[in-house]
Short mmCIF file of C-alpha atoms in Angstrom, two decimals:
data_model
loop_
_atom_site.label_atom_id
_atom_site.label_comp_id
_atom_site.label_asym_id
_atom_site.label_seq_id
_atom_site.Cartn_x
_atom_site.Cartn_y
_atom_site.Cartn_z
CA UNK A 1 6.12 -25.01 25.52
CA UNK A 2 9.59 -25.38 27.05
CA UNK A 3 12.12 -22.55 27.30
CA UNK A 4 14.27 -24.19 24.63
CA UNK A 5 11.52 -24.76 22.09
CA UNK A 6 11.03 -21.81 19.79
CA UNK A 7 8.06 -20.77 17.69
CA UNK A 8 9.75 -20.06 14.37
CA UNK A 9 8.22 -17.42 12.11
CA UNK A 10 9.59 -16.93 8.58
CA UNK A 11 8.71 -13.66 6.84
CA UNK A 12 9.37 -13.69 3.11
CA UNK A 13 9.97 -10.12 1.96
CA UNK A 14 11.78 -7.20 3.56
CA UNK A 15 9.44 -4.42 2.41
CA UNK A 16 7.14 -2.16 4.41
CA UNK A 17 4.80 -4.99 5.46
CA UNK A 18 7.46 -7.52 6.44
CA UNK A 19 9.49 -5.03 8.45
CA UNK A 20 6.37 -3.64 10.16
CA UNK A 21 5.42 -7.17 11.23
CA UNK A 22 8.89 -7.73 12.67
CA UNK A 23 8.84 -4.34 14.43
CA UNK A 24 5.38 -4.98 15.91
CA UNK A 25 6.40 -8.39 17.20
CA UNK A 26 9.52 -6.82 18.69
CA UNK A 27 7.42 -4.19 20.45
CA UNK A 28 5.14 -6.80 22.01
CA UNK A 29 7.46 -9.76 22.37
CA UNK A 30 8.07 -8.94 26.01
CA UNK A 31 4.92 -10.93 26.57
CA UNK A 32 6.84 -14.06 25.52
CA UNK A 33 10.48 -15.02 24.91
CA UNK A 34 9.99 -18.01 22.64
CA UNK A 35 9.59 -16.28 19.27
CA UNK A 36 12.24 -16.63 16.59
CA UNK A 37 11.80 -14.25 13.64
CA UNK A 38 13.64 -14.61 10.32
CA UNK A 39 13.16 -12.23 7.39
CA UNK A 40 14.22 -13.56 4.00
CA UNK A 41 14.78 -10.93 1.31
CA UNK A 42 15.49 -11.78 -2.32
CA UNK A 43 17.62 -8.69 -2.97
CA UNK A 44 21.19 -8.20 -1.86
CA UNK A 45 20.10 -5.18 0.17
CA UNK A 46 16.92 -3.82 1.69
CA UNK A 47 15.46 -1.20 -0.62
CA UNK A 48 12.07 -0.03 -1.83
CA UNK A 49 11.35 1.05 -5.38
CA UNK A 50 9.19 4.14 -5.39
CA UNK A 51 9.07 7.63 -3.99
CA UNK A 52 6.26 8.93 -1.80
CA UNK A 53 4.25 6.92 0.68
CA UNK A 54 1.01 7.99 2.33
CA UNK A 55 -0.25 7.25 5.84
CA UNK A 56 -3.86 7.91 6.73
CA UNK A 57 -4.95 8.37 10.37
CA UNK A 58 -5.71 4.65 10.84
CA UNK A 59 -2.16 3.75 9.72
CA UNK A 60 -0.65 6.39 11.98
CA UNK A 61 -2.67 4.99 14.88
CA UNK A 62 -1.00 1.61 14.31
CA UNK A 63 2.48 3.12 14.19
CA UNK A 64 1.80 4.77 17.55
CA UNK A 65 0.53 1.49 18.98
CA UNK A 66 3.74 -0.36 18.06
CA UNK A 67 6.02 2.34 19.45
CA UNK A 68 7.21 4.06 16.27
CA UNK A 69 5.60 7.47 16.71
CA UNK A 70 8.67 9.33 18.01
CA UNK A 71 10.95 7.95 15.30
CA UNK A 72 8.48 8.90 12.57
CA UNK A 73 7.94 12.39 13.98
CA UNK A 74 11.62 13.00 13.26
CA UNK A 75 11.01 12.74 9.51
CA UNK A 76 7.79 14.78 9.37
CA UNK A 77 7.78 18.54 8.79
CA UNK A 78 5.16 18.96 11.53
CA UNK A 79 3.52 16.83 14.18
CA UNK A 80 0.14 15.26 13.29
CA UNK A 81 -2.99 16.36 15.09
CA UNK A 82 -6.69 15.49 15.01
CA UNK A 83 -7.91 18.77 13.56
CA UNK A 84 -9.72 19.08 10.23
CA UNK A 85 -7.05 19.28 7.56
CA UNK A 86 -6.96 19.56 3.80
CA UNK A 87 -5.69 16.33 2.28
CA UNK A 88 -6.02 17.34 -1.38
CA UNK A 89 -6.83 20.40 -3.43
CA UNK A 90 -8.59 19.31 -6.61
CA UNK A 91 -8.14 21.22 -9.86
CA UNK A 92 -9.41 20.50 -13.34
CA UNK A 93 -6.08 20.63 -15.11
CA UNK A 94 -6.74 19.36 -18.65
CA UNK A 95 -7.33 22.82 -20.13
CA UNK A 96 -5.16 25.89 -20.83
CA UNK A 97 -6.47 27.71 -17.75
CA UNK A 98 -6.99 25.27 -14.91
CA UNK A 99 -9.85 25.60 -12.47
CA UNK A 100 -9.86 24.93 -8.73
CA UNK A 101 -12.75 22.61 -7.89
CA UNK A 102 -12.79 21.93 -4.16
CA UNK A 103 -10.69 20.72 -1.24
CA UNK A 104 -10.98 17.30 0.33
CA UNK A 105 -10.85 17.71 4.12
CA UNK A 106 -10.69 15.09 6.86
CA UNK A 107 -9.97 14.94 10.56
CA UNK A 108 -6.29 14.23 11.12
CA UNK A 109 -5.35 14.72 7.49
CA UNK A 110 -2.63 12.51 6.08
CA UNK A 111 1.09 11.99 6.65
CA UNK A 112 3.35 11.74 3.63
CA UNK A 113 6.89 10.44 3.65
CA UNK A 114 9.72 9.57 1.32
CA UNK A 115 9.54 5.78 1.16
CA UNK A 116 13.26 5.41 1.90
CA UNK A 117 12.83 7.34 5.17
CA UNK A 118 10.08 4.95 6.35
CA UNK A 119 12.18 1.98 5.33
CA UNK A 120 15.08 3.18 7.46
CA UNK A 121 12.89 3.69 10.54
CA UNK A 122 11.52 0.18 10.17
CA UNK A 123 14.97 -1.31 9.63
CA UNK A 124 16.15 0.30 12.84
CA UNK A 125 13.14 -1.08 14.70
CA UNK A 126 12.76 -4.64 13.43
CA UNK A 127 13.34 -7.57 15.74
CA UNK A 128 14.24 -10.43 13.42
CA UNK A 129 17.30 -11.73 11.68
CA UNK A 130 17.52 -10.51 8.09
CA UNK A 131 18.82 -12.89 5.43
CA UNK A 132 19.66 -11.08 2.18
CA UNK A 133 20.00 -12.69 -1.27
CA UNK A 134 17.48 -15.39 -0.32
CA UNK A 135 15.04 -15.72 -3.21
CA UNK A 136 12.33 -18.26 -2.41
CA UNK A 137 11.53 -20.80 -5.11
CA UNK A 138 9.04 -23.03 -3.28
CA UNK A 139 7.91 -24.39 0.06
CA UNK A 140 6.61 -27.74 1.26
CA UNK A 141 4.66 -28.64 4.36
CA UNK A 142 5.94 -31.60 6.34
CA UNK A 143 3.64 -32.31 9.25
CA UNK A 144 3.88 -29.37 11.65
CA UNK A 145 6.89 -27.91 9.86
CA UNK A 146 7.40 -25.98 6.63
CA UNK A 147 10.54 -26.37 4.56
CA UNK A 148 11.61 -23.36 2.48
CA UNK A 149 13.67 -23.73 -0.68
CA UNK A 150 15.76 -20.84 -2.02
CA UNK A 151 17.73 -20.28 -5.19
CA UNK A 152 21.16 -21.86 -4.96
CA UNK A 153 19.93 -24.80 -2.92
CA UNK A 154 19.69 -23.11 0.48
CA UNK A 155 16.88 -24.35 2.72
CA UNK A 156 15.29 -23.30 6.00
CA UNK A 157 12.42 -24.47 8.20
CA UNK A 158 9.70 -22.67 10.12
CA UNK A 159 6.46 -23.22 12.00
CA UNK A 160 4.60 -20.27 10.44
CA UNK A 161 5.24 -18.89 6.95
CA UNK A 162 4.23 -15.30 6.17
CA UNK A 163 4.23 -14.30 2.51
CA UNK A 164 5.00 -10.59 2.31
CA UNK A 165 6.76 -11.11 -1.02
CA UNK A 166 4.88 -8.61 -3.11
CA UNK A 167 2.65 -8.53 -6.15
CA UNK A 168 4.63 -11.28 -7.92
CA UNK A 169 4.49 -13.48 -4.83
CA UNK A 170 6.05 -16.94 -5.14
CA UNK A 171 4.21 -17.97 -1.99
CA UNK A 172 0.82 -17.02 -3.46
CA UNK A 173 1.46 -19.15 -6.54
CA UNK A 174 2.51 -22.13 -4.40
CA UNK A 175 -0.36 -21.50 -1.99
CA UNK A 176 -2.95 -21.68 -4.77
CA UNK A 177 -1.29 -24.55 -6.61
CA UNK A 178 -1.19 -26.70 -3.47
CA UNK A 179 -4.97 -26.22 -3.19
CA UNK A 180 -5.49 -27.39 -6.77
CA UNK A 181 -6.19 -23.80 -7.89
CA UNK A 182 -3.47 -23.36 -10.50
CA UNK A 183 -6.05 -21.77 -12.84
CA UNK A 184 -7.21 -19.25 -10.24
CA UNK A 185 -7.68 -15.69 -11.58
CA UNK A 186 -5.68 -14.58 -8.53
CA UNK A 187 -2.59 -16.56 -9.54
CA UNK A 188 -1.03 -13.59 -11.37
CA UNK A 189 -1.72 -9.85 -11.11
CA UNK A 190 -3.63 -8.22 -13.95
CA UNK A 191 -3.35 -4.82 -15.58
CA UNK A 192 -5.64 -2.09 -14.29
CA UNK A 193 -5.44 -0.29 -17.63
CA UNK A 194 -3.46 2.49 -15.94
CA UNK A 195 0.06 3.66 -16.73
CA UNK A 196 1.80 5.83 -14.12
CA UNK A 197 4.70 8.21 -14.68
CA UNK A 198 6.60 8.72 -11.41
CA UNK A 199 9.38 11.02 -10.30
CA UNK A 200 10.72 13.08 -7.43
CA UNK A 201 11.00 16.81 -8.07
CA UNK A 202 13.40 19.05 -6.10
CA UNK A 203 11.22 21.67 -4.45
CA UNK A 204 13.66 24.51 -5.12
CA UNK A 205 13.81 23.62 -8.81
CA UNK A 206 10.00 23.77 -9.05
CA UNK A 207 9.92 27.13 -7.25
CA UNK A 208 12.41 28.53 -9.74
CA UNK A 209 10.46 27.13 -12.70
CA UNK A 210 7.06 28.25 -11.40
CA UNK A 211 7.21 30.63 -8.40
CA UNK A 212 4.41 29.96 -5.93
CA UNK A 213 3.56 26.53 -7.35
CA UNK A 214 0.82 24.98 -5.24
CA UNK A 215 2.43 21.52 -5.07
CA UNK A 216 5.44 22.84 -3.10
CA UNK A 217 3.21 23.25 -0.06
CA UNK A 218 -0.17 21.66 -0.85
CA UNK A 219 -1.14 18.10 -1.80
CA UNK A 220 -2.70 18.39 -5.25
CA UNK A 221 -4.84 16.28 -7.54
CA UNK A 222 -5.11 17.60 -11.10
CA UNK A 223 -8.02 15.82 -12.74
CA UNK A 224 -8.88 15.40 -16.41
CA UNK A 225 -10.49 12.97 -18.81
CA UNK A 226 -8.80 9.57 -18.59
CA UNK A 227 -5.83 11.13 -16.79
CA UNK A 228 -4.93 12.63 -13.45
CA UNK A 229 -1.86 13.80 -11.58
CA UNK A 230 -1.01 13.67 -7.89
CA UNK A 231 1.74 15.87 -6.44
CA UNK A 232 2.64 16.52 -2.80
CA UNK A 233 5.67 17.49 -0.68
CA UNK A 234 7.80 14.84 1.05
CA UNK A 235 11.16 14.67 2.87
CA UNK A 236 10.29 17.67 5.06
CA UNK A 237 9.15 19.56 1.94
CA UNK A 238 12.51 19.32 0.16
CA UNK A 239 11.02 17.14 -2.60
CA UNK A 240 7.69 16.89 -4.40
CA UNK A 241 6.41 13.40 -5.12
CA UNK A 242 4.87 13.31 -8.59
CA UNK A 243 2.61 10.66 -10.15
CA UNK A 244 0.83 11.16 -13.49
CA UNK A 245 -1.63 8.44 -14.46
CA UNK A 246 -3.09 7.68 -17.88
CA UNK A 247 -6.06 5.29 -18.01
CA UNK A 248 -7.26 2.93 -20.72
CA UNK A 249 -10.26 1.07 -19.23
CA UNK A 250 -10.37 -1.31 -22.21
CA UNK A 251 -7.13 -2.88 -20.92
CA UNK A 252 -8.44 -3.50 -17.40
CA UNK A 253 -8.18 -7.10 -16.24
CA UNK A 254 -5.78 -8.42 -18.90
CA UNK A 255 -2.40 -10.00 -18.24
CA UNK A 256 0.51 -7.72 -19.11
CA UNK A 257 3.46 -9.41 -20.80
CA UNK A 258 6.52 -7.22 -20.56
CA UNK A 259 8.55 -5.07 -18.17
CA UNK A 260 6.36 -3.21 -15.70
CA UNK A 261 8.85 -0.46 -14.81
CA UNK A 262 10.87 1.25 -17.54
CA UNK A 263 12.65 4.61 -17.92
CA UNK A 264 10.65 7.45 -19.43
CA UNK A 265 11.40 10.99 -20.62
CA UNK A 266 10.04 14.46 -20.06
CA UNK A 267 9.23 14.61 -23.77
CA UNK A 268 6.99 11.55 -23.60
CA UNK A 269 5.08 12.89 -20.61
CA UNK A 270 4.80 16.43 -21.97
CA UNK A 271 3.31 15.10 -25.20
CA UNK A 272 0.79 13.06 -23.20
CA UNK A 273 -0.28 16.14 -21.21
CA UNK A 274 0.17 18.78 -23.92
CA UNK A 275 -3.37 20.17 -23.46
CA UNK A 276 -2.95 20.65 -19.73
CA UNK A 277 -2.44 23.86 -17.75
CA UNK A 278 0.89 25.56 -17.10
CA UNK A 279 1.11 24.30 -13.50
CA UNK A 280 1.12 20.75 -14.79
CA UNK A 281 3.60 21.55 -17.55
CA UNK A 282 5.96 23.04 -14.94
CA UNK A 283 5.82 19.88 -12.84
CA UNK A 284 6.74 17.74 -15.84
CA UNK A 285 9.61 20.01 -16.88
CA UNK A 286 11.12 19.64 -13.40
CA UNK A 287 10.95 15.85 -13.25
CA UNK A 288 14.22 14.04 -12.52
CA UNK A 289 14.69 10.60 -14.12
CA UNK A 290 10.99 9.79 -14.59
CA UNK A 291 9.91 6.15 -14.78
CA UNK A 292 6.90 4.55 -16.42
CA UNK A 293 4.94 1.95 -14.43
CA UNK A 294 2.30 -0.53 -15.54
CA UNK A 295 -0.22 -0.45 -12.68
CA UNK A 296 -1.52 -3.91 -11.83
CA UNK A 297 -3.80 -5.33 -9.16
CA UNK A 298 -4.83 -8.71 -7.83
CA UNK A 299 -8.22 -10.27 -8.41
CA UNK A 300 -9.68 -10.92 -4.93
CA UNK A 301 -8.47 -14.07 -3.21
CA UNK A 302 -10.90 -16.45 -1.52
CA UNK A 303 -8.44 -17.01 1.33
CA UNK A 304 -5.46 -15.18 2.80
CA UNK A 305 -4.31 -18.15 4.86
CA UNK A 306 -4.52 -21.89 5.20
CA UNK A 307 -2.87 -24.05 7.82
CA UNK A 308 0.59 -22.67 8.56
CA UNK A 309 0.82 -20.29 5.59
CA UNK A 310 -0.32 -16.67 5.52
CA UNK A 311 -0.47 -14.17 2.65
CA UNK A 312 -0.19 -10.47 3.44
CA UNK A 313 0.52 -7.12 1.81
CA UNK A 314 0.63 -7.05 -1.99
CA UNK A 315 0.93 -10.84 -2.04
CA UNK A 316 -2.67 -10.93 -0.75
CA UNK A 317 -4.29 -7.76 -2.05
CA UNK A 318 -2.16 -5.80 -4.52
CA UNK A 319 -4.14 -2.72 -5.51
CA UNK A 320 -4.02 0.44 -7.56
CA UNK A 321 -2.60 3.54 -5.82
CA UNK A 322 -5.72 5.71 -6.10
CA UNK A 323 -6.54 5.76 -2.39
CA UNK A 324 -2.95 5.75 -1.18
CA UNK A 325 -3.86 2.66 0.86
CA UNK A 326 -1.59 -0.13 -0.35
CA UNK A 327 1.12 0.33 2.27
CA UNK A 328 -1.51 1.00 4.93
CA UNK A 329 -3.21 -2.31 4.24
CA UNK A 330 0.12 -4.16 4.53
CA UNK A 331 0.62 -2.40 7.87
CA UNK A 332 -2.84 -3.51 9.03
CA UNK A 333 -2.04 -7.10 8.02
CA UNK A 334 1.13 -6.87 10.10
CA UNK A 335 -0.71 -5.33 13.06
CA UNK A 336 -3.36 -8.04 13.25
CA UNK A 337 -0.87 -10.83 12.63
CA UNK A 338 1.55 -9.53 15.28
CA UNK A 339 -1.34 -9.34 17.75
CA UNK A 340 -2.15 -12.99 17.13
CA UNK A 341 1.45 -14.22 17.16
CA UNK A 342 2.36 -12.46 20.40
CA UNK A 343 -0.63 -13.79 22.30
CA UNK A 344 0.04 -16.76 24.58
CA UNK A 345 -2.69 -18.67 22.74
CA UNK A 346 -0.43 -18.92 19.69
CA UNK A 347 1.52 -22.19 19.87
CA UNK A 348 2.75 -24.68 17.30
CA UNK A 349 -0.45 -26.66 17.85
CA UNK A 350 -2.82 -23.70 17.41
CA UNK A 351 -1.17 -22.03 14.39
CA UNK A 352 -3.82 -23.29 11.91
CA UNK A 353 -6.58 -21.81 14.08
CA UNK A 354 -4.61 -18.58 14.56
CA UNK A 355 -4.17 -18.13 10.82
CA UNK A 356 -7.89 -18.76 10.31
CA UNK A 357 -8.63 -15.84 12.64
CA UNK A 358 -6.29 -13.67 10.54
CA UNK A 359 -8.12 -14.74 7.38
CA UNK A 360 -11.51 -13.98 8.91
CA UNK A 361 -10.43 -10.49 9.98
CA UNK A 362 -8.25 -9.35 7.11
CA UNK A 363 -9.59 -10.89 3.90
CA UNK A 364 -12.88 -8.96 3.71
CA UNK A 365 -11.13 -5.67 4.41
CA UNK A 366 -8.20 -6.17 2.05
CA UNK A 367 -10.43 -7.24 -0.84
CA UNK A 368 -12.77 -4.34 -0.19
CA UNK A 369 -9.98 -1.77 -0.40
CA UNK A 370 -8.85 -3.19 -3.75
CA UNK A 371 -12.26 -2.27 -5.18
CA UNK A 372 -12.48 1.07 -3.36
CA UNK A 373 -9.14 2.09 -4.84
CA UNK A 374 -10.28 1.20 -8.34
CA UNK A 375 -13.44 3.28 -7.90
CA UNK A 376 -11.47 6.28 -6.61
CA UNK A 377 -9.24 6.19 -9.67
CA UNK A 378 -12.18 6.24 -12.05
CA UNK A 379 -13.57 9.28 -10.23
CA UNK A 380 -10.28 11.19 -10.53
CA UNK A 381 -10.09 10.29 -14.23
CA UNK A 382 -13.67 11.46 -14.89
CA UNK A 383 -14.55 7.91 -15.97
CA UNK A 384 -17.05 7.07 -13.25
CA UNK A 385 -20.75 6.59 -14.09
CA UNK A 386 -22.39 9.93 -14.85
CA UNK A 387 -19.19 11.50 -16.21
CA UNK A 388 -19.08 9.70 -19.57
CA UNK A 389 -19.89 12.78 -21.67
CA UNK A 390 -16.94 14.87 -20.42
CA UNK A 391 -14.05 15.08 -22.90
CA UNK A 392 -10.45 16.18 -22.45
CA UNK A 393 -10.00 19.93 -22.57
CA UNK A 394 -13.68 20.68 -21.96
CA UNK A 395 -13.64 23.96 -19.99
CA UNK A 396 -17.44 24.27 -20.00
CA UNK A 397 -18.13 21.51 -17.45
CA UNK A 398 -20.28 23.05 -14.68
CA UNK A 399 -18.36 23.48 -11.45
CA UNK A 400 -21.18 21.78 -9.56
CA UNK A 401 -20.66 18.53 -11.50
CA UNK A 402 -16.95 18.52 -10.70
CA UNK A 403 -17.64 19.32 -7.06
CA UNK A 404 -19.99 16.35 -6.94
CA UNK A 405 -17.13 14.15 -8.15
CA UNK A 406 -14.79 15.50 -5.45
CA UNK A 407 -17.43 14.98 -2.77
CA UNK A 408 -17.94 11.39 -3.90
CA UNK A 409 -14.16 10.88 -3.79
CA UNK A 410 -14.10 12.27 -0.26
CA UNK A 411 -16.87 9.93 0.85
CA UNK A 412 -14.95 6.98 -0.61
CA UNK A 413 -12.08 7.87 1.75
CA UNK A 414 -14.09 8.21 4.95
CA UNK A 415 -13.05 4.73 6.11
CA UNK A 416 -9.41 5.86 6.48
CA UNK A 417 -10.25 8.32 9.26
CA UNK A 418 -13.73 7.49 10.56
CA UNK A 419 -12.93 3.81 11.13
CA UNK A 420 -10.07 2.28 13.09
CA UNK A 421 -8.00 -0.87 12.68
CA UNK A 422 -8.25 -1.16 16.46
CA UNK A 423 -11.77 -2.48 15.99
CA UNK A 424 -10.40 -5.38 13.97
CA UNK A 425 -7.66 -5.99 16.53
CA UNK A 426 -10.27 -6.22 19.29
CA UNK A 427 -12.25 -8.71 17.20
CA UNK A 428 -9.10 -10.80 16.71
CA UNK A 429 -8.42 -10.79 20.47
CA UNK A 430 -12.02 -11.79 21.18
CA UNK A 431 -11.70 -14.71 18.78
CA UNK A 432 -8.46 -15.69 20.53
CA UNK A 433 -10.28 -15.72 23.87
CA UNK A 434 -12.91 -17.99 22.40
CA UNK A 435 -10.13 -20.28 21.15
CA UNK A 436 -8.54 -20.43 24.61
CA UNK A 437 -11.90 -21.22 26.22
CA UNK A 438 -12.48 -23.98 23.71
CA UNK A 439 -9.05 -25.49 24.40
CA UNK A 440 -9.67 -25.32 28.16
CA UNK A 441 -12.91 -27.27 27.94
#
């Protein structure tokens, strides 16, 4: 490849995944000077709807590997370490007097941020050119080039197209349609049956409302029949991220026709959790501008890539939030993809083989986490097999049964700290070496 010929990568979507990919390429691009990165964002500014975001040890390991550790330490209340740490305190909260069940503990714990803080770190670290107000409508492949079409008639070309454009991904729909799979169950996201009420709570307000409230210093899961709440401190403990989830398993898997994020009220949420303990009631009374979310997920895709097109993040594996792994999986997609792109084996000629390596590494993992997250949610909502007889408000459930649920939840999370994304990166590099050897023969 000559010094004037560039390998052009187009990233559609300026969220956590797209910006992490750009930052990772920037960190490693010293290995080559022929990469041209363009990020196309539909909005007029880079923003991220939502509040708290969770990093498990395997996600933190990636952030260290791409040079973002110091910047992220500046927005954490304390530096991470590898000691055994409590990641959640579980309480049965759907009764007048709540009951502590058990803690979930893991090595390294977890790292929780305000989403806007992470976004700013990534914006300050990305290596591409950002194009705002560029909403993709379609793409077409022309030989070894891809032509992108945006609203308003703007076009662009690239050699590799990365779809990080979220759960409603335009690229995913085009990707499946071009394969003759317009009836694929993965074309559109489906409803999980869950509704989530979200808000940020000022820590000082909660302390005034309920002095000594656990959620001001401890990550909490309040569990109950068909419902659960998650609350934990963010923004150096100045805010509490709050999510209350109501499940209706009969709605799981259906298409949802209507707005998926709408304003809510304290009154609506209080009436939904009227049988719950005072700690929960206090959280709801302190909510600021709560919103109501329809939680959807993506039926597993058979492929995450084909030719010169790659799907990543929620475009590939949108999932429920019950393992706090959605952002982490987008980060892992970015990590593996950046590894492949920055290697000298990645050229215009080898892009289809490079994307096949990405598919081989990432598809099994991403699809697996979609299911693991679903299972974790059913445990927290006391809807998992073996818990069918428990009803809301039942304060006679033996502690041992509830502890068994928490232990099963903890086991379902072991992959986030006992396993490492570095293993997958090494596999990707090994496959690249095999590719180079094959080309040399």
